[in-house]
Coordinates of C-alpha atoms and ligand atoms in Angstrom, one line a residue:
M1 CA 102.7 120.3 116.3
T2 CA 101.4 123.8 117.1
A3 CA 103.7 124.8 121.0
P4 CA 101.4 124.6 123.8
R5 CA 101.2 127.9 126.0
R6 CA 103.6 128.2 128.7
P7 CA 101.8 127.2 132.1
G8 CA 101.7 131.1 134.0
A9 CA 104.8 131.5 136.3
T10 CA 101.8 132.6 139.4
R11 CA 101.0 131.9 142.7
A12 CA 97.7 132.7 141.3
A13 CA 97.9 129.9 139.0
A14 CA 100.0 126.8 140.8
T15 CA 97.3 126.7 143.0
I16 CA 94.7 126.4 140.7
A17 CA 96.6 123.6 139.7
L18 CA 97.3 122.2 143.0
E19 CA 93.1 121.9 143.6
S20 CA 92.9 120.8 140.3
F21 CA 95.3 117.5 140.4
V22 CA 94.5 117.2 144.7
P23 CA 91.8 114.8 144.0
R24 CA 94.2 112.8 141.6
A25 CA 97.1 112.5 144.7
G26 CA 96.0 109.5 146.4
R27 CA 95.4 105.4 145.7
R28 CA 95.1 106.3 142.1
Y29 CA 98.3 108.5 141.3
A30 CA 100.3 105.1 143.2
R31 CA 98.9 102.9 140.2
E32 CA 99.2 104.8 137.0
R33 CA 101.6 107.7 137.7
N34 CA 104.1 105.9 136.2
F35 CA 102.9 106.1 132.8
D36 CA 103.7 108.7 129.8
Y37 CA 100.4 109.3 127.9
G38 CA 101.9 112.4 125.8
P39 CA 101.8 115.3 126.0
S40 CA 97.8 116.0 125.5
D41 CA 96.9 113.6 128.9
R42 CA 98.9 114.1 131.8
H43 CA 95.6 113.5 133.9
N44 CA 98.0 110.8 136.5
V45 CA 100.9 113.3 137.4
S46 CA 100.2 116.3 138.8
V47 CA 102.7 118.4 136.3
L48 CA 103.7 121.0 139.6
S49 CA 106.8 120.9 139.0
P50 CA 107.5 124.1 137.5
Y51 CA 105.9 126.2 140.5
I52 CA 107.5 123.4 143.0
R53 CA 111.3 124.2 141.7
H54 CA 110.4 128.1 141.8
R55 CA 109.0 127.9 145.6
L56 CA 105.5 129.6 144.1
L57 CA 103.8 126.3 145.5
L58 CA 105.8 125.3 148.8
E59 CA 106.6 121.9 149.1
E60 CA 104.3 122.4 152.7
D61 CA 101.1 123.9 150.2
V62 CA 101.4 120.7 148.5
L63 CA 101.8 118.8 151.8
A64 CA 99.4 120.3 153.1
A65 CA 96.5 119.8 150.8
V66 CA 97.0 116.3 150.0
L67 CA 97.5 115.1 152.9
D68 CA 94.2 116.9 154.1
E69 CA 91.9 115.4 151.2
H70 CA 93.9 111.2 151.7
G71 CA 95.8 111.7 154.3
L72 CA 99.5 110.5 154.3
S73 CA 98.8 106.5 154.2
D74 CA 96.5 106.9 150.8
A75 CA 99.1 109.5 149.7
Q76 CA 101.8 108.0 150.8
K77 CA 103.4 107.8 147.3
F78 CA 102.9 111.0 146.4
V79 CA 104.7 112.1 149.2
E80 CA 107.0 110.2 149.1
E81 CA 107.8 110.9 145.6
L82 CA 108.4 115.3 146.5
F83 CA 110.7 114.1 149.1
W84 CA 113.1 112.7 146.6
R85 CA 113.1 115.9 145.6
T86 CA 113.7 116.9 148.9
Y87 CA 116.3 114.6 148.9
F88 CA 118.2 116.0 145.8
K89 CA 118.0 119.8 147.2
G90 CA 119.7 118.3 150.6
W91 CA 122.1 115.8 149.2
L92 CA 123.5 118.4 146.9
E93 CA 123.8 121.1 149.7
H94 CA 126.0 118.4 151.4
H95 CA 127.9 117.7 148.5
P96 CA 128.1 121.1 146.2
E97 CA 131.3 119.8 144.6
V98 CA 129.0 117.3 142.7
W99 CA 127.7 120.7 141.0
D100 CA 130.7 122.7 140.4
S101 CA 132.5 119.4 138.8
Y102 CA 129.2 118.6 136.5
F103 CA 129.5 122.4 135.5
S104 CA 133.0 122.9 134.9
D105 CA 132.7 118.8 132.7
V106 CA 129.8 120.6 130.6
A107 CA 131.9 123.3 129.3
A108 CA 135.1 121.3 128.7
V109 CA 132.5 118.4 127.1
V110 CA 131.3 121.6 124.7
R111 CA 134.7 122.5 124.3
R112 CA 135.6 118.6 123.2
L113 CA 132.8 117.9 120.8
D114 CA 133.8 120.7 118.2
G115 CA 136.8 118.4 117.9
D116 CA 134.9 115.2 117.2
T117 CA 132.9 114.9 114.2
A118 CA 131.3 112.1 115.0
A119 CA 130.2 112.8 118.3
C120 CA 128.7 116.9 117.2
E121 CA 126.9 114.9 114.8
R122 CA 124.6 112.6 117.3
Y123 CA 124.5 115.4 119.0
N124 CA 122.5 117.4 116.7
E125 CA 121.1 114.7 116.0
A126 CA 119.6 114.4 119.2
V127 CA 118.8 117.9 120.3
A128 CA 117.2 118.4 116.5
G129 CA 115.1 115.1 117.5
N130 CA 116.6 113.3 114.3
T131 CA 117.9 110.0 115.8
G132 CA 115.2 107.7 113.8
I133 CA 114.1 106.3 117.6
D134 CA 111.0 107.3 117.4
C135 CA 110.4 107.9 121.2
F136 CA 113.3 109.5 121.8
D137 CA 112.6 112.0 118.8
A138 CA 109.6 113.0 120.0
W139 CA 110.4 113.6 123.4
A140 CA 113.2 115.3 122.3
T141 CA 110.7 117.6 120.5
E142 CA 108.6 117.6 123.5
L143 CA 111.1 119.1 126.3
A144 CA 112.0 122.0 123.4
E145 CA 108.5 122.5 122.5
T146 CA 106.8 122.8 126.2
G147 CA 109.6 122.3 128.5
Y148 CA 107.8 119.4 130.8
L149 CA 108.7 115.5 130.0
H150 CA 107.0 112.7 132.3
N151 CA 109.4 111.4 134.9
H152 CA 109.3 108.1 133.3
A153 CA 110.3 109.7 129.5
R154 CA 113.4 111.6 131.8
M155 CA 114.6 107.9 132.5
W156 CA 114.2 106.2 129.7
F157 CA 115.7 109.4 127.9
A158 CA 118.9 109.6 130.4
S159 CA 119.4 105.9 130.0
I160 CA 119.6 106.7 125.4
W161 CA 121.5 108.9 125.4
I162 CA 124.5 107.6 128.0
Y163 CA 124.1 104.0 126.3
T164 CA 122.6 104.1 122.6
L165 CA 123.8 107.4 121.4
E166 CA 126.9 107.3 123.8
L167 CA 126.8 111.5 124.5
P168 CA 128.7 112.5 127.8
W169 CA 125.4 112.4 130.4
Q170 CA 126.6 116.1 131.1
L171 CA 125.1 117.4 128.0
G172 CA 122.3 115.8 128.3
A173 CA 121.9 117.2 132.2
D174 CA 122.6 120.6 130.0
L175 CA 119.9 120.0 127.4
F176 CA 117.3 119.0 129.8
I177 CA 118.3 121.9 132.8
R178 CA 118.1 124.7 129.7
H179 CA 115.3 123.7 128.0
L180 CA 112.7 122.3 131.4
L181 CA 110.8 124.7 133.1
D182 CA 111.8 123.0 136.4
G183 CA 115.3 122.6 135.5
D184 CA 117.4 122.2 138.7
P185 CA 120.4 122.0 139.9
A186 CA 119.6 119.1 142.5
S187 CA 116.9 117.0 140.5
N188 CA 118.1 117.4 137.3
T189 CA 122.3 116.3 137.8
L190 CA 121.4 114.0 140.5
G191 CA 118.4 112.5 138.0
W192 CA 121.1 111.8 135.3
R193 CA 123.8 110.7 138.1
W194 CA 121.5 108.2 139.2
V195 CA 120.9 107.3 135.6
C196 CA 124.3 105.8 135.0
G197 CA 125.7 104.3 138.0
L198 CA 127.1 107.7 139.8
H199 CA 124.3 108.7 142.6
T200 CA 123.8 105.0 143.8
R201 CA 127.1 104.2 142.7
G202 CA 127.3 100.8 140.0
K203 CA 123.2 100.9 139.9
T204 CA 122.5 101.9 136.5
Y205 CA 119.2 102.5 134.6
L206 CA 118.4 100.6 131.4
A207 CA 115.8 102.0 128.7
R208 CA 114.2 98.7 128.1
V209 CA 111.7 98.2 124.8
S210 CA 109.2 96.0 126.4
N211 CA 108.7 99.1 129.6
I212 CA 108.8 101.9 127.3
T213 CA 105.9 100.2 124.8
N214 CA 103.9 99.2 127.8
F215 CA 104.1 102.6 129.5
T216 CA 103.4 105.2 126.7
N217 CA 100.6 102.6 126.3
Y218 CA 101.9 101.3 123.0
R219 CA 102.8 104.7 121.4
F220 CA 105.9 103.7 120.7
N221 CA 107.6 100.9 120.1
P222 CA 111.8 101.2 119.7
R223 CA 112.4 97.7 118.7
G224 CA 115.8 96.7 118.0
R225 CA 116.6 100.1 118.6
L226 CA 118.1 100.5 121.8
A227 CA 121.7 99.6 123.2
T228 CA 121.0 96.3 125.6
S229 CA 123.3 96.6 128.5
A230 CA 123.8 100.3 130.9
P231 CA 127.6 99.5 132.6
P232 CA 128.0 101.9 135.6
L233 CA 130.4 105.4 134.2
T234 CA 132.5 105.8 137.0
E235 CA 134.6 109.3 137.8
D236 CA 137.8 110.4 139.7
L237 CA 135.9 112.4 141.8
S238 CA 133.9 109.2 144.1
A239 CA 131.5 111.5 145.3
A240 CA 128.7 108.8 146.0
T241 CA 131.1 107.4 148.6
R242 CA 132.6 110.2 150.0
P243 CA 131.9 111.7 153.4
P244 CA 128.8 114.6 153.5
T245 CA 130.3 118.2 154.2
P246 CA 128.3 119.4 157.1
L247 CA 125.2 121.6 156.2
P248 CA 126.3 125.5 156.3
S249 CA 124.7 127.5 158.8
A250 CA 121.4 129.6 157.8
D251 CA 122.0 133.1 159.4
P252 CA 118.4 134.1 162.0
E253 CA 116.2 136.5 160.3
P254 CA 118.4 140.1 161.7
T255 CA 116.1 142.2 163.9
G256 CA 115.2 146.5 163.0
R257 CA 114.6 147.6 159.0
F258 CA 115.8 145.8 155.8
G259 CA 115.3 145.0 152.1
I260 CA 114.3 142.0 151.1
L261 CA 116.4 140.2 147.6
V262 CA 114.2 137.7 145.6
T263 CA 115.5 135.3 143.3
E264 CA 114.1 132.0 141.2
E265 CA 115.2 129.7 143.9
D266 CA 112.3 131.4 146.5
C267 CA 108.8 132.8 145.3
S268 CA 107.0 133.1 148.1
V269 CA 108.9 135.1 150.1
E270 CA 105.7 136.3 152.2
H271 CA 104.3 133.1 153.2
G272 CA 105.9 131.6 156.6
L273 CA 109.7 132.6 155.8
L274 CA 109.9 135.8 158.1
T275 CA 108.4 136.9 161.0
G276 CA 109.1 141.0 159.9
R277 CA 107.9 143.0 156.7
A278 CA 110.8 144.1 154.7
A279 CA 110.9 147.7 153.8
A280 CA 111.9 147.5 150.0
A281 CA 112.0 144.5 147.4
L282 CA 114.3 143.7 144.7
G283 CA 113.5 140.6 142.4
L284 CA 117.3 139.8 140.2
T285 CA 117.4 136.2 137.9
A286 CA 120.3 134.3 137.3
T287 CA 118.5 132.1 135.1
K288 CA 121.4 132.4 132.3
D289 CA 124.0 131.2 134.8
R290 CA 122.0 127.1 134.5
S291 CA 124.0 126.8 131.4
V292 CA 127.1 127.8 129.8
L293 CA 125.3 127.1 126.2
P294 CA 122.1 129.6 126.1
V295 CA 119.2 128.6 127.9
S296 CA 116.1 127.8 126.8
P297 CA 113.8 131.3 126.5
L298 CA 110.5 129.6 128.0
V299 CA 112.8 128.8 130.8
Y300 CA 114.2 132.5 131.4
D301 CA 110.7 133.7 131.2
F302 CA 109.2 131.4 133.8
A303 CA 111.4 132.1 135.9
K304 CA 111.3 136.0 135.2
D305 CA 107.4 136.1 135.8
A306 CA 107.7 133.8 138.9
I307 CA 110.0 136.8 140.5
G308 CA 107.5 139.5 138.7
D309 CA 104.7 137.1 140.2
A310 CA 106.5 137.8 143.5
L311 CA 107.2 140.8 144.1
G312 CA 103.4 142.0 143.7
R313 CA 102.7 139.9 145.9
V314 CA 105.3 141.0 148.7
R315 CA 104.3 144.6 147.7
D316 CA 100.1 144.2 148.4
A317 CA 101.3 141.7 151.6
W318 CA 104.2 144.1 153.3
G319 CA 102.2 147.7 151.2
C320 CA 106.8 148.0 150.3
P321 CA 108.0 149.6 147.5
V322 CA 109.3 146.4 144.7
E323 CA 111.4 146.5 142.0
Q324 CA 112.7 144.4 139.3
G325 CA 115.9 143.7 138.0
G326 CA 117.6 141.6 135.0
D327 CA 120.4 138.9 134.8
D328 CA 123.4 141.6 134.6
D329 CA 125.5 142.4 137.7
W330 CA 124.1 141.7 141.0
A331 CA 126.1 143.9 142.9
D332 CA 125.5 146.7 141.3
Q333 CA 122.2 146.8 141.1
V334 CA 121.8 145.5 144.9
L335 CA 124.2 148.4 146.0
A336 CA 121.7 151.1 144.2
W337 CA 118.5 149.9 144.7
A338 CA 120.1 149.9 148.7
E339 CA 121.4 153.2 148.9
R340 CA 118.0 154.1 147.4
H341 CA 115.8 152.9 150.1
R342 CA 118.8 152.9 152.9
L343 CA 119.0 149.4 153.7
N344 CA 121.7 148.5 155.5
K345 CA 120.6 144.9 155.7
I346 CA 118.9 142.7 153.2
V347 CA 117.9 139.5 153.4
T348 CA 117.1 137.1 151.2
A349 CA 115.5 133.2 151.3
W350 CA 118.1 130.4 151.2
A351 CA 119.2 130.0 147.9
P352 CA 120.5 125.8 147.8
V353 CA 123.4 125.1 145.5
G354 CA 123.1 126.6 141.8
P355 CA 123.2 129.4 140.3
V356 CA 121.8 131.7 142.6
A357 CA 123.9 130.3 145.1
A358 CA 126.8 130.4 143.5
R359 CA 126.1 134.6 142.8
L360 CA 126.0 135.8 146.3
P361 CA 129.6 135.4 148.1
A362 CA 130.3 138.1 145.4
L363 CA 127.2 139.9 146.3
N364 CA 128.6 139.6 149.5
A365 CA 131.8 141.0 149.5
R366 CA 130.7 144.1 147.7
L367 CA 128.1 144.7 149.9
S368 CA 129.7 144.6 153.4
D369 CA 132.6 146.9 151.7
A370 CA 129.3 149.4 152.0
G371 CA 129.0 147.8 155.1
I372 CA 125.5 146.4 154.0
E373 CA 124.7 142.5 156.1
L374 CA 123.4 139.9 154.4
F375 CA 121.5 137.7 155.9
R376 CA 120.2 133.8 154.3
I377 CA 117.3 132.5 155.9
R378 CA 117.0 129.2 155.8
R379 CA 112.9 128.0 155.4
S380 CA 111.9 125.4 158.8
F381 CA 111.1 122.5 156.1
D382 CA 115.0 122.8 154.9
E383 CA 116.0 122.9 158.1
A384 CA 114.3 119.3 159.3
A385 CA 114.9 118.1 156.8
W386 CA 118.0 118.4 154.6
P387 CA 120.5 117.3 157.2
Y388 CA 119.4 113.9 156.9
A389 CA 119.6 114.2 153.2
G390 CA 123.1 114.1 152.6
R391 CA 124.0 109.9 152.7
G392 CA 120.7 107.8 151.1
Y393 CA 117.4 108.1 150.2
F394 CA 115.9 106.2 153.0
K395 CA 117.8 107.5 155.7
L396 CA 115.3 110.8 154.9
K397 CA 111.8 108.8 154.1
R398 CA 112.0 107.1 158.0
Q399 CA 112.3 110.6 158.8
I400 CA 109.2 111.5 156.8
P401 CA 106.5 111.4 159.4
A402 CA 109.1 113.9 161.4
V403 CA 109.6 116.3 159.0
L404 CA 105.9 117.0 157.9
S405 CA 104.9 117.2 162.0
A406 CA 108.1 120.0 162.4
A407 CA 106.5 121.4 158.6
G408 CA 102.9 121.2 161.3
L409 CA 101.3 119.1 159.3
G410 CA 101.5 116.7 162.3
A411 CA 97.8 116.6 162.6
A412 CA 97.8 114.1 159.6
V413 CA 100.7 112.1 160.5
A414 CA 99.2 110.7 163.2
E415 CA 97.2 107.8 161.8
K416 CA 101.0 106.6 160.2
T417 CA 103.1 106.1 162.6
V418 CA 107.1 106.6 162.4
G419 CA 108.0 102.9 162.5
E420 CA 105.7 102.0 160.0
Y421 CA 108.1 104.1 157.8
A422 CA 111.2 102.3 159.6
G423 CA 109.7 99.0 158.1
A424 CA 108.8 100.5 154.8
S425 CA 112.3 101.6 154.4
S426 CA 114.8 98.0 153.8
G427 CA 114.2 98.1 149.8
G428 CA 117.5 99.1 149.0
A429 CA 119.3 102.6 147.6
G430 CA 117.5 103.1 144.2
M431 CA 114.7 105.1 143.0
N432 CA 111.4 103.1 143.4
W433 CA 110.2 103.6 139.5
S434 CA 109.3 101.1 137.4
G435 CA 111.2 100.7 134.9
Ligands
FAD501 C1 117.0 112.6 134.4 C2 115.9 112.8 134.9 C3 115.9 114.5 135.5 C4 115.1 115.2 135.6 N1 115.5 117.0 136.2 C5 114.7 117.4 136.6 C6 114.2 118.7 136.9 O1 115.4 118.9 136.3 N2 113.4 119.3 138.3 C7 113.1 118.4 138.7 O2 112.1 119.0 139.9 N3 112.9 117.6 138.8 C8 113.5 116.5 138.1 N4 113.2 114.7 138.2 C9 112.9 114.3 138.8 C10 111.3 114.5 138.0 O3 111.0 113.5 137.0 C11 109.9 115.2 138.0 O4 110.1 115.6 138.8 C12 109.2 115.1 137.8 O5 108.1 114.3 136.7 C13 107.5 116.9 138.1 O6 106.8 116.4 137.0 P1 105.1 115.9 138.2 O7 105.5 117.4 138.4 O8 104.2 115.4 137.0 O9 105.5 115.1 139.0 P2 104.2 114.4 139.5 O10 104.8 112.7 139.7 O11 103.1 114.7 140.2 O12 105.1 114.0 140.9 C14 105.0 115.7 142.3 C15 106.4 116.3 142.3 O13 106.9 115.4 143.2 C16 108.5 115.8 142.8 N5 109.0 114.8 142.0 C17 108.9 114.0 141.6 N6 109.0 112.6 141.2 C18 110.7 113.2 141.2 C19 112.0 112.5 141.6 N7 112.1 111.6 140.6 N8 112.7 113.8 142.0 C20 112.5 114.9 142.3 N9 111.7 115.2 142.4 C21 110.5 114.9 141.9 C22 108.1 117.1 142.2 O14 108.6 118.5 142.6 C23 107.5 116.9 140.8 O15 106.3 118.1 141.3 C24 114.1 114.4 137.3 C25 114.6 113.4 136.3 C26 115.6 112.4 136.0 C27 115.1 111.0 135.8

């Protein structure tokens, strides 16, 4: 199979992809989205996730286009799926220790594999797509070659990884985050935790042969090859029951002259983040910190190009000098840039829990030693949604009309009342997926 070309990491390419998907985002999406027809046929889903993950497209951009075409009633399922991303991001902001412990677990599990020949062999076979389970092997290959998997395939893959191959969930999540172009600390970690009963405590996801056969349009039939039960995993941390910690507060936009630091967490900083214009912009990546193991070049290049594209737009929109650095030693790079442009205030878009956010405290300390202030600015969409994301999804789901109104999308919401959403919210805490 020839590797398909990776999608262009630009806002222009993202906008074209959005425009082409919008007509399919209504009731048709609700009916067909669960089918995985294979890498050459993605007509029933958007494949917008790499753009949304890097904020080459903002949630507001996607919602505005979809609601304008379909209204909330017809696009309800698509809107709710998009809000799963918002929910997971917000949930992890309230439970940052879950990312920290996942990350250190990966390093520990990788070390343990060295001493466990059987597990090491199963792991290598799974990664290479060499298990003999037809569907799983095809998805492992697709993941490595394209950087994308359909949502249903992610669920089946994770379930087979944990319950059939009996591999640690953290290693599967790590494989995903190193290869998915949309690899995201929140959606990925919490997606895996959901499958093994750590997110919605005790509720697991079992990949079933009939479900795979039907929803892959009979491309696969792993009869007799899959585990038949999915007992929930347990952990000491018990994050699912721990009360959410309050959201850390963001900074106000500074007055006067400032520079902007662009990261892979927000590649549309010239859209709706600030009222003022930056005097200079610097783009830096932290992509290699997504894992202790090497990140796929596809992923690395997507993030680097997305930042490059963002810098080009910032230069055109604000007329300021821009430059792009690398992964290494952020503090040295930022201090040298700040000195060149005589900056004593630096703004950056809020980085949600993950590798970029993990670098900011050390950067802030070095900047503050040099008399430079760092301002972390949260978008109003996140500000409106995240306070409802600390516990189960349905608390946020009830607030979707209010969040849309806060994002300036109130007109499209008028046709569906908050009450209707509240009424639709009584279906338990699991993800409303078909499997
Ligand atoms: C084990 C596992 C790991 C996952 N890892 C990631 C990840 O690293 N990054 C990521 O963006 N998504 C992740 N997801 C969620 C989901 O599978 C992808 O967002 C979706 O498949 C992307 O394809 P799409 O853009 O065609 O989706 P569409 O069906 O077109 O959905 C539109 C958008 O809504 C959001 N979305 C849809 N479903 C979900 C969901 N269940 N959770 C969160 N957001 C959703 C995405 O931003 C997506 O682009 C994971 C799911 C599972 C089960």
